[in-house]
Amino acid sequence: MTPAVTTPHTPSRPLRIGMVGYGFMGAAHSHAWRTAHRFFDLPQTPVLRTLAGRTESSLVAAAERYGFERTTTRWQDLVEDPEIDVIDICTPGDTHFEIAMAALAAGKHVLCEKPLANSVEESVEMAAAATEASSRGVRSICGFSYRRTPALAYARQLVAEGAVGEIRQVRAQYLQDWLSDADAPMTWRLDKDKAGSGALGDIGAHIIDLAQWISGQEITTVSGTLETVVPTRPAAGTAQGLGGTGDTSGERHQVTVDDVALFTARFASGALGSFEATRMAQGRKNAMRVEINGSAGSIAFDFERMNELEIYDATAPAGRQGFTRVLTTEPEHPYAAAWWPTGHGLGYEHTFTHEIADLVRAIGEGTDPSPSFEEALQVQHVLAAVEASSADGSSWQKIDPPSPTSQESTR
Ligand code: SOE
């Protein structure tokens, strides 16, 4: 009987990770950092070095749960630590700018959760800093993780191959219902100073990024309406990991962001888009849907059935036309070969593992991963234009001309 391995495993070429924040995204990212190199051949092995957060007691508990070696209540320690290679920003949007700018200046690779920041102004500076840092071999990526859903990455391939022909319409929805209860407590996601916006930036950002990425086209104009359905909410108690402050005074706090975002869009080719982001859609838990209608067919996706892609081929013989349900678990589908036999399916957490595997590979190869901060800036421009439109009677708003490099991105 050979004894179990007792010597501590020293990973090959460790990639030392510092993470700021340990809520929902901290949990998802930590899982991905622990998992990616065990399913993908990567040039370096991530090591969870230091977790940074504000509250010592819950920080230490999270570090133990996630597997970090150390903790600090100063995120600046990660920037100053020569034994940290990557800084992963899993905090609310009001902190992204300060942390990312310091990390890039210090030569740390950066993974920044979406949306990139709470304003276009901050995003412009972050994108410029990331471009400059790239010349020093520093890599950065924004956490639009849904791009790494096999079905959606496959949808992009199909569109690029002409499977739907000329795109005429894009229909994107992101439907959740966790704020449907008017007495659901206040969280940072409902505070404009913290989150920047509500459903628009939190989940609308995902469908804006996906619509542009899958279609290969940027949005050029928008017309939208933002609505706050529930204007006040009870003070945050110990809300389930949503940043509750522990205050149970019974008073109600002002909600300063949108609950619902509805907007139409025009794409560079002239194609029309319709977008809906809401956290009030009773019964819809994480129904992030994208449908593209073209001259030769359609594709349709719903994240609540994330291992399936529906494909309609309008060029098939009339008697055989209909949406085909493709299980995107074949080895030919993006990322699928790394996992299970066909039909066994993947989950939400796999999109983060794919995102981090691609980041680690890019760091090793010396290439810039996507979505870049420049691409995330384009999303920020669209978010700002929707807000401007809603404030101006839903007037059509042009998206500020994208910077030249965003034209070369993966669009
Ligand atoms: C909102 O509830 C949310 O947590 C988003 O912030 C995430 O980006 C999305 O992946 C899941 O839903």
Coordinates of C-alpha atoms and ligand atoms in Angstrom, one line a residue:
M1 CA 0.0 0.0 0.0
T2 CA 1.8 3.2 -1.1
P3 CA 1.3 6.0 1.5
A4 CA -0.7 9.0 0.5
V5 CA 1.3 11.9 -0.8
T6 CA 2.3 13.9 2.3
T7 CA 4.9 16.3 0.9
P8 CA 3.2 19.6 0.1
H9 CA 2.6 19.8 -3.6
T10 CA 4.7 22.6 -5.1
P11 CA 2.9 23.6 -8.3
S12 CA 4.9 24.1 -11.5
R13 CA 5.5 27.7 -12.3
P14 CA 3.0 29.1 -9.8
L15 CA 0.8 32.1 -10.8
R16 CA 0.1 33.8 -7.5
I17 CA -3.4 35.2 -7.2
G18 CA -4.6 38.1 -5.0
M19 CA -8.3 38.7 -4.9
V20 CA -10.3 41.7 -3.6
G21 CA -13.8 40.8 -2.5
Y22 CA -15.3 37.5 -1.4
G23 CA -19.1 37.6 -2.1
F24 CA -20.8 35.8 -5.0
M25 CA -18.2 36.7 -7.6
G26 CA -15.4 35.9 -5.1
A27 CA -16.8 32.4 -4.6
A28 CA -17.2 31.8 -8.4
H29 CA -13.7 33.1 -9.3
S30 CA -12.0 31.2 -6.4
H31 CA -13.6 28.0 -7.7
A32 CA -12.3 28.8 -11.2
W33 CA -8.8 29.6 -10.0
R34 CA -8.7 26.2 -8.0
T35 CA -10.1 24.3 -11.0
A36 CA -8.9 25.6 -14.3
H37 CA -5.4 24.0 -14.4
R38 CA -7.0 20.6 -13.4
F39 CA -9.0 20.5 -16.6
F40 CA -7.0 22.6 -19.0
D41 CA -3.3 22.3 -19.9
L42 CA -2.0 25.7 -18.7
P43 CA 1.5 27.1 -18.7
Q44 CA 1.2 28.1 -15.0
T45 CA -0.6 26.8 -12.0
P46 CA -2.7 29.3 -10.1
V47 CA -2.1 29.6 -6.4
L48 CA -4.6 31.4 -4.2
R49 CA -2.2 33.6 -2.2
T50 CA -4.0 36.5 -0.6
L51 CA -7.7 37.5 -0.1
A52 CA -8.5 41.1 0.6
G53 CA -11.6 42.4 2.2
R54 CA -13.0 44.9 4.7
T55 CA -14.3 42.8 7.6
E56 CA -11.6 40.7 9.3
S57 CA -13.9 37.9 10.7
S58 CA -15.9 37.1 7.5
L59 CA -12.7 37.7 5.5
V60 CA -10.8 35.0 7.4
A61 CA -13.7 32.6 7.1
A62 CA -14.0 33.2 3.4
A63 CA -10.2 32.7 2.9
E64 CA -10.4 29.3 4.7
R65 CA -13.4 28.3 2.7
Y66 CA -11.9 29.3 -0.7
G67 CA -8.4 28.1 0.0
F68 CA -6.4 31.4 0.2
E69 CA -3.1 31.3 2.2
R70 CA -3.4 34.8 3.7
T71 CA -5.8 37.7 4.2
T72 CA -5.5 41.4 4.4
T73 CA -7.9 44.3 5.0
R74 CA -5.8 46.5 2.7
W75 CA -6.2 45.7 -1.0
Q76 CA -3.2 47.9 -1.5
D77 CA -1.1 45.1 0.1
L78 CA -1.8 43.0 -3.0
V79 CA -0.5 45.8 -5.3
E80 CA 2.6 46.2 -3.1
D81 CA 3.3 42.4 -2.7
P82 CA 6.1 41.3 -5.1
E83 CA 4.7 37.7 -4.6
I84 CA 1.4 38.5 -6.3
D85 CA 1.2 38.2 -10.1
V86 CA -2.6 38.7 -10.7
I87 CA -5.1 40.8 -9.0
D88 CA -8.7 39.7 -9.4
I89 CA -11.3 42.4 -8.7
C90 CA -14.5 41.0 -7.3
T91 CA -15.9 44.1 -5.6
P92 CA -18.7 46.5 -6.4
G93 CA -18.1 48.8 -9.4
D94 CA -17.3 51.9 -7.3
T95 CA -13.9 50.3 -6.4
H96 CA -12.9 48.9 -9.8
F97 CA -11.1 52.1 -11.1
E98 CA -8.9 52.7 -8.1
I99 CA -7.8 49.0 -7.7
A100 CA -7.3 48.3 -11.4
M101 CA -5.3 51.5 -12.0
A102 CA -3.0 50.7 -9.1
A103 CA -2.6 47.1 -10.1
L104 CA -1.8 47.8 -13.7
A105 CA 0.7 50.5 -12.7
A106 CA 2.4 48.0 -10.5
G107 CA 2.7 45.4 -13.3
K108 CA 0.0 43.1 -12.0
H109 CA -2.2 41.2 -14.5
V110 CA -5.9 42.2 -13.8
L111 CA -9.2 40.4 -14.0
C112 CA -11.9 43.0 -13.3
E113 CA -15.5 42.0 -12.9
K114 CA -18.2 43.6 -15.1
P115 CA -19.2 46.3 -15.7
L116 CA -15.7 47.7 -16.0
A117 CA -16.5 50.7 -13.9
N118 CA -19.4 53.0 -12.8
S119 CA -18.7 55.6 -15.5
V120 CA -17.4 56.1 -19.0
E121 CA -14.8 58.6 -17.6
E122 CA -13.3 55.9 -15.4
S123 CA -13.6 53.3 -18.1
V124 CA -11.7 55.5 -20.6
E125 CA -8.8 55.8 -18.2
M126 CA -8.8 52.1 -17.3
A127 CA -8.8 51.1 -21.0
A128 CA -5.9 53.5 -21.7
A129 CA -4.0 52.2 -18.7
A130 CA -4.6 48.6 -19.8
T131 CA -3.4 49.3 -23.3
E132 CA -0.2 50.9 -22.0
A133 CA 0.3 48.1 -19.5
S134 CA 0.0 45.6 -22.3
S135 CA 3.2 47.1 -23.8
R136 CA 4.9 46.0 -20.6
G137 CA 3.6 42.5 -20.9
V138 CA 0.7 43.1 -18.4
R139 CA -2.5 41.3 -19.3
S140 CA -6.1 42.4 -18.4
I141 CA -9.5 41.1 -19.0
C142 CA -13.1 42.1 -18.0
G143 CA -15.3 39.5 -16.5
F144 CA -18.0 39.1 -19.2
S145 CA -18.0 35.4 -18.3
Y146 CA -21.0 34.4 -20.4
R147 CA -18.9 34.6 -23.5
R148 CA -17.4 31.4 -22.3
T149 CA -20.6 29.4 -22.2
P150 CA -20.0 26.7 -24.9
A151 CA -23.4 27.3 -26.6
L152 CA -22.8 31.1 -26.9
A153 CA -19.2 30.7 -28.1
Y154 CA -20.6 28.2 -30.6
A155 CA -23.3 30.7 -31.6
R156 CA -20.6 33.2 -32.4
Q157 CA -18.8 30.7 -34.6
L158 CA -22.1 29.9 -36.5
V159 CA -22.8 33.6 -37.1
A160 CA -19.3 34.2 -38.3
E161 CA -19.6 31.2 -40.7
G162 CA -22.8 32.8 -42.1
A163 CA -25.3 30.3 -40.6
V164 CA -28.0 32.9 -40.1
G165 CA -27.0 35.0 -43.2
E166 CA -27.4 38.7 -43.0
I167 CA -28.4 39.7 -39.4
R168 CA -31.7 41.6 -39.3
Q169 CA -32.7 41.5 -35.7
V170 CA -31.0 40.8 -32.3
R171 CA -33.3 40.0 -29.3
A172 CA -31.7 39.9 -25.9
Q173 CA -33.2 39.6 -22.5
Y174 CA -31.8 39.1 -19.0
L175 CA -34.6 38.1 -16.7
Q176 CA -34.2 37.6 -12.9
D177 CA -36.7 37.9 -10.1
W178 CA -34.8 38.2 -6.9
L179 CA -36.0 41.8 -6.3
S180 CA -39.7 41.1 -7.0
D181 CA -40.5 41.2 -3.3
A182 CA -40.9 44.8 -2.3
D183 CA -39.5 43.9 1.1
A184 CA -36.3 42.3 -0.2
P185 CA -33.7 44.2 1.7
M186 CA -31.4 47.0 0.5
T187 CA -28.1 45.9 -0.9
W188 CA -25.1 47.7 -2.6
R189 CA -26.6 46.6 -6.0
L190 CA -29.5 49.1 -5.3
D191 CA -27.2 52.0 -4.5
K192 CA -26.1 54.1 -7.5
D193 CA -23.0 55.3 -5.7
K194 CA -21.8 51.7 -5.3
A195 CA -23.2 49.9 -8.3
G196 CA -23.4 52.7 -10.9
S197 CA -26.8 51.5 -12.1
G198 CA -29.3 48.7 -11.4
A199 CA -30.4 46.0 -13.8
L200 CA -29.0 48.0 -16.6
G201 CA -25.3 47.7 -15.6
D202 CA -25.5 44.6 -13.5
I203 CA -27.2 42.3 -16.1
G204 CA -27.9 44.5 -19.0
A205 CA -24.1 44.8 -19.5
H206 CA -23.9 41.1 -20.1
I207 CA -26.5 41.1 -22.9
I208 CA -25.0 44.2 -24.5
D209 CA -21.6 42.5 -24.6
L210 CA -23.0 39.2 -25.8
A211 CA -25.1 40.8 -28.6
Q212 CA -22.1 42.7 -29.9
W213 CA -19.7 39.8 -29.5
I214 CA -22.0 37.1 -31.1
S215 CA -23.2 39.4 -33.9
G216 CA -19.7 40.7 -34.6
Q217 CA -21.1 44.2 -34.7
E218 CA -21.1 47.2 -32.3
I219 CA -24.2 49.0 -31.3
T220 CA -24.3 52.5 -32.7
T221 CA -27.5 54.1 -31.3
V222 CA -30.0 53.3 -28.6
S223 CA -33.3 54.5 -27.3
G224 CA -34.3 53.4 -23.8
T225 CA -36.3 53.6 -20.6
L226 CA -35.2 52.9 -17.1
E227 CA -37.7 52.3 -14.3
T228 CA -37.4 51.9 -10.5
V229 CA -40.4 49.8 -9.6
V230 CA -39.8 49.6 -5.9
P231 CA -38.6 53.0 -4.7
T232 CA -37.6 52.1 -1.1
R233 CA -36.5 49.0 0.6
P234 CA -36.0 47.8 4.2
A235 CA -32.5 48.3 5.6
A236 CA -30.2 45.4 4.8
G237 CA -30.3 42.8 7.5
T238 CA -27.9 39.8 7.1
A239 CA -29.1 39.5 3.5
Q240 CA -27.8 36.3 2.0
G241 CA -24.3 37.3 0.9
L242 CA -25.7 40.4 -0.8
G243 CA -23.6 42.8 1.2
G244 CA -26.1 43.3 4.1
T245 CA -25.0 45.7 6.7
G246 CA -26.6 44.0 9.6
D247 CA -28.8 47.0 10.2
T248 CA -32.3 45.9 11.1
S249 CA -33.7 49.2 12.3
G250 CA -36.9 48.7 10.3
E251 CA -36.5 52.0 8.3
R252 CA -36.7 51.9 4.5
H253 CA -33.9 53.2 2.4
Q254 CA -34.1 55.0 -1.0
V255 CA -33.4 52.8 -4.1
T256 CA -31.3 55.0 -6.4
V257 CA -31.0 52.7 -9.4
D258 CA -33.3 51.0 -12.0
D259 CA -35.1 47.8 -11.5
V260 CA -36.0 47.5 -15.2
A261 CA -34.1 48.6 -18.3
L262 CA -35.8 48.4 -21.7
F263 CA -34.1 49.7 -24.9
T264 CA -33.9 49.4 -28.6
A265 CA -30.6 49.5 -30.5
R266 CA -29.2 49.9 -34.0
F267 CA -26.1 47.9 -34.9
A268 CA -23.4 49.0 -37.3
S269 CA -24.9 47.1 -40.2
G270 CA -28.3 48.7 -39.5
A271 CA -29.7 45.6 -37.9
L272 CA -32.2 46.3 -35.1
G273 CA -31.9 45.1 -31.5
S274 CA -34.4 44.9 -28.6
F275 CA -33.0 44.5 -25.0
E276 CA -34.6 43.9 -21.7
A277 CA -32.9 43.6 -18.3
T278 CA -35.0 43.1 -15.2
R279 CA -34.7 41.7 -11.7
M280 CA -38.5 41.8 -11.3
A281 CA -39.6 39.0 -13.7
Q282 CA -41.4 36.7 -11.3
G283 CA -40.4 33.1 -12.0
R284 CA -37.4 33.9 -14.2
K285 CA -34.4 33.0 -12.1
N286 CA -31.5 33.6 -14.5
A287 CA -33.1 33.6 -17.9
M288 CA -30.4 35.3 -20.0
R289 CA -31.7 34.9 -23.6
V290 CA -30.2 35.8 -26.9
E291 CA -31.9 35.3 -30.3
I292 CA -30.5 36.4 -33.7
N293 CA -32.7 36.4 -36.8
G294 CA -31.1 36.6 -40.1
S295 CA -31.8 36.2 -43.8
A296 CA -30.8 32.5 -43.7
G297 CA -32.0 31.4 -40.3
S298 CA -32.0 32.0 -36.6
I299 CA -30.2 31.0 -33.4
A300 CA -31.7 31.1 -29.9
F301 CA -30.3 30.5 -26.5
D302 CA -31.6 30.6 -22.9
F303 CA -29.1 30.3 -20.0
E304 CA -31.7 28.4 -18.0
R305 CA -31.0 25.7 -20.5
M306 CA -27.3 26.6 -20.9
N307 CA -26.2 23.3 -22.6
E308 CA -28.6 23.8 -25.5
L309 CA -28.6 26.0 -28.6
E310 CA -31.6 26.2 -30.9
I311 CA -30.7 26.6 -34.6
Y312 CA -33.1 27.3 -37.4
D313 CA -31.9 26.8 -41.0
A314 CA -34.2 28.6 -43.4
T315 CA -32.3 27.1 -46.3
A316 CA -33.3 23.5 -45.4
P317 CA -36.0 21.8 -47.5
A318 CA -39.4 23.4 -46.6
G319 CA -40.7 20.1 -45.3
R320 CA -37.8 19.7 -42.8
Q321 CA -37.6 23.3 -41.5
G322 CA -37.8 23.8 -37.7
F323 CA -35.6 24.8 -34.8
T324 CA -33.0 22.1 -34.0
R325 CA -32.0 21.7 -30.4
V326 CA -28.3 21.1 -30.3
L327 CA -26.7 19.8 -27.1
T328 CA -23.5 21.8 -27.0
T329 CA -21.6 19.0 -25.1
E330 CA -19.8 17.5 -28.1
P331 CA -16.0 17.6 -28.2
E332 CA -16.4 19.9 -31.3
H333 CA -18.1 22.6 -29.1
P334 CA -16.0 25.2 -27.5
Y335 CA -14.4 24.1 -24.1
A336 CA -16.6 20.9 -24.0
A337 CA -13.8 18.5 -24.7
A338 CA -12.1 19.4 -21.4
W339 CA -15.1 18.0 -19.3
W340 CA -17.5 15.2 -19.4
P341 CA -18.8 12.7 -22.0
T342 CA -21.5 14.2 -24.3
G343 CA -24.8 15.0 -22.8
H344 CA -23.5 15.3 -19.2
G345 CA -23.7 19.1 -19.2
L346 CA -21.9 22.0 -17.6
G347 CA -23.0 24.7 -15.2
Y348 CA -22.7 28.4 -14.5
E349 CA -19.4 28.0 -12.7
H350 CA -17.8 26.5 -15.8
T351 CA -18.0 29.9 -17.6
F352 CA -15.6 31.3 -15.0
T353 CA -13.3 28.4 -15.2
H354 CA -13.1 28.9 -19.0
E355 CA -12.5 32.6 -18.5
I356 CA -9.7 32.0 -16.1
A357 CA -8.1 29.2 -18.2
D358 CA -8.0 31.6 -21.2
L359 CA -6.5 34.4 -19.0
V360 CA -3.8 32.1 -17.6
R361 CA -3.0 30.9 -21.2
A362 CA -2.8 34.4 -22.4
I363 CA -0.5 35.4 -19.6
G364 CA 1.7 32.4 -20.5
E365 CA 1.7 33.1 -24.3
G366 CA 2.1 36.9 -23.9
T367 CA -1.1 37.7 -25.7
D368 CA -4.0 40.0 -24.7
P369 CA -7.1 38.1 -23.7
S370 CA -10.7 39.2 -24.6
P371 CA -12.8 40.9 -23.6
S372 CA -10.3 43.7 -23.2
F373 CA -10.9 46.8 -21.1
E374 CA -11.3 48.5 -24.5
E375 CA -14.2 46.2 -25.4
A376 CA -15.6 46.7 -21.9
L377 CA -15.4 50.5 -22.5
Q378 CA -17.6 50.1 -25.5
V379 CA -20.2 48.4 -23.3
Q380 CA -19.9 51.3 -20.8
H381 CA -20.6 53.7 -23.7
V382 CA -23.8 51.8 -24.4
L383 CA -24.8 51.8 -20.8
A384 CA -24.3 55.6 -20.6
A385 CA -26.2 56.2 -23.8
V386 CA -29.2 54.2 -22.4
E387 CA -29.2 56.3 -19.2
A388 CA -29.0 59.5 -21.3
S389 CA -31.8 58.3 -23.5
S390 CA -34.0 57.5 -20.5
A391 CA -33.3 60.9 -19.0
D392 CA -34.3 62.5 -22.3
G393 CA -37.7 61.1 -23.0
S394 CA -36.2 57.9 -24.6
S395 CA -34.6 59.9 -27.4
W396 CA -32.2 58.1 -29.7
Q397 CA -28.6 58.5 -28.5
K398 CA -25.5 57.9 -30.6
I399 CA -22.8 55.8 -29.0
D400 CA -19.6 57.9 -28.7
P401 CA -17.3 56.8 -31.6
P402 CA -15.4 53.7 -30.3
S403 CA -11.6 54.1 -30.1
P404 CA -9.7 52.6 -33.1
T405 CA -8.4 49.6 -31.1
S406 CA -12.0 48.5 -30.3
Q407 CA -12.5 48.1 -34.0
E408 CA -9.7 45.4 -34.0
S409 CA -11.1 43.5 -31.1
T410 CA -13.0 40.3 -31.5
R411 CA -16.1 41.9 -33.0
Ligands
SOE1 C1 -26.9 39.6 -10.7 O1 -27.8 39.0 -9.8 C2 -25.8 38.7 -11.1 O2 -25.1 38.2 -9.9 C3 -24.8 39.4 -11.9 O3 -24.1 40.4 -11.2 C4 -23.7 38.5 -12.5 O4 -22.8 39.1 -13.3 C5 -24.4 37.3 -13.2 O5 -23.4 36.4 -13.7 C6 -25.4 36.6 -12.3 O6 -26.4 37.6 -11.8

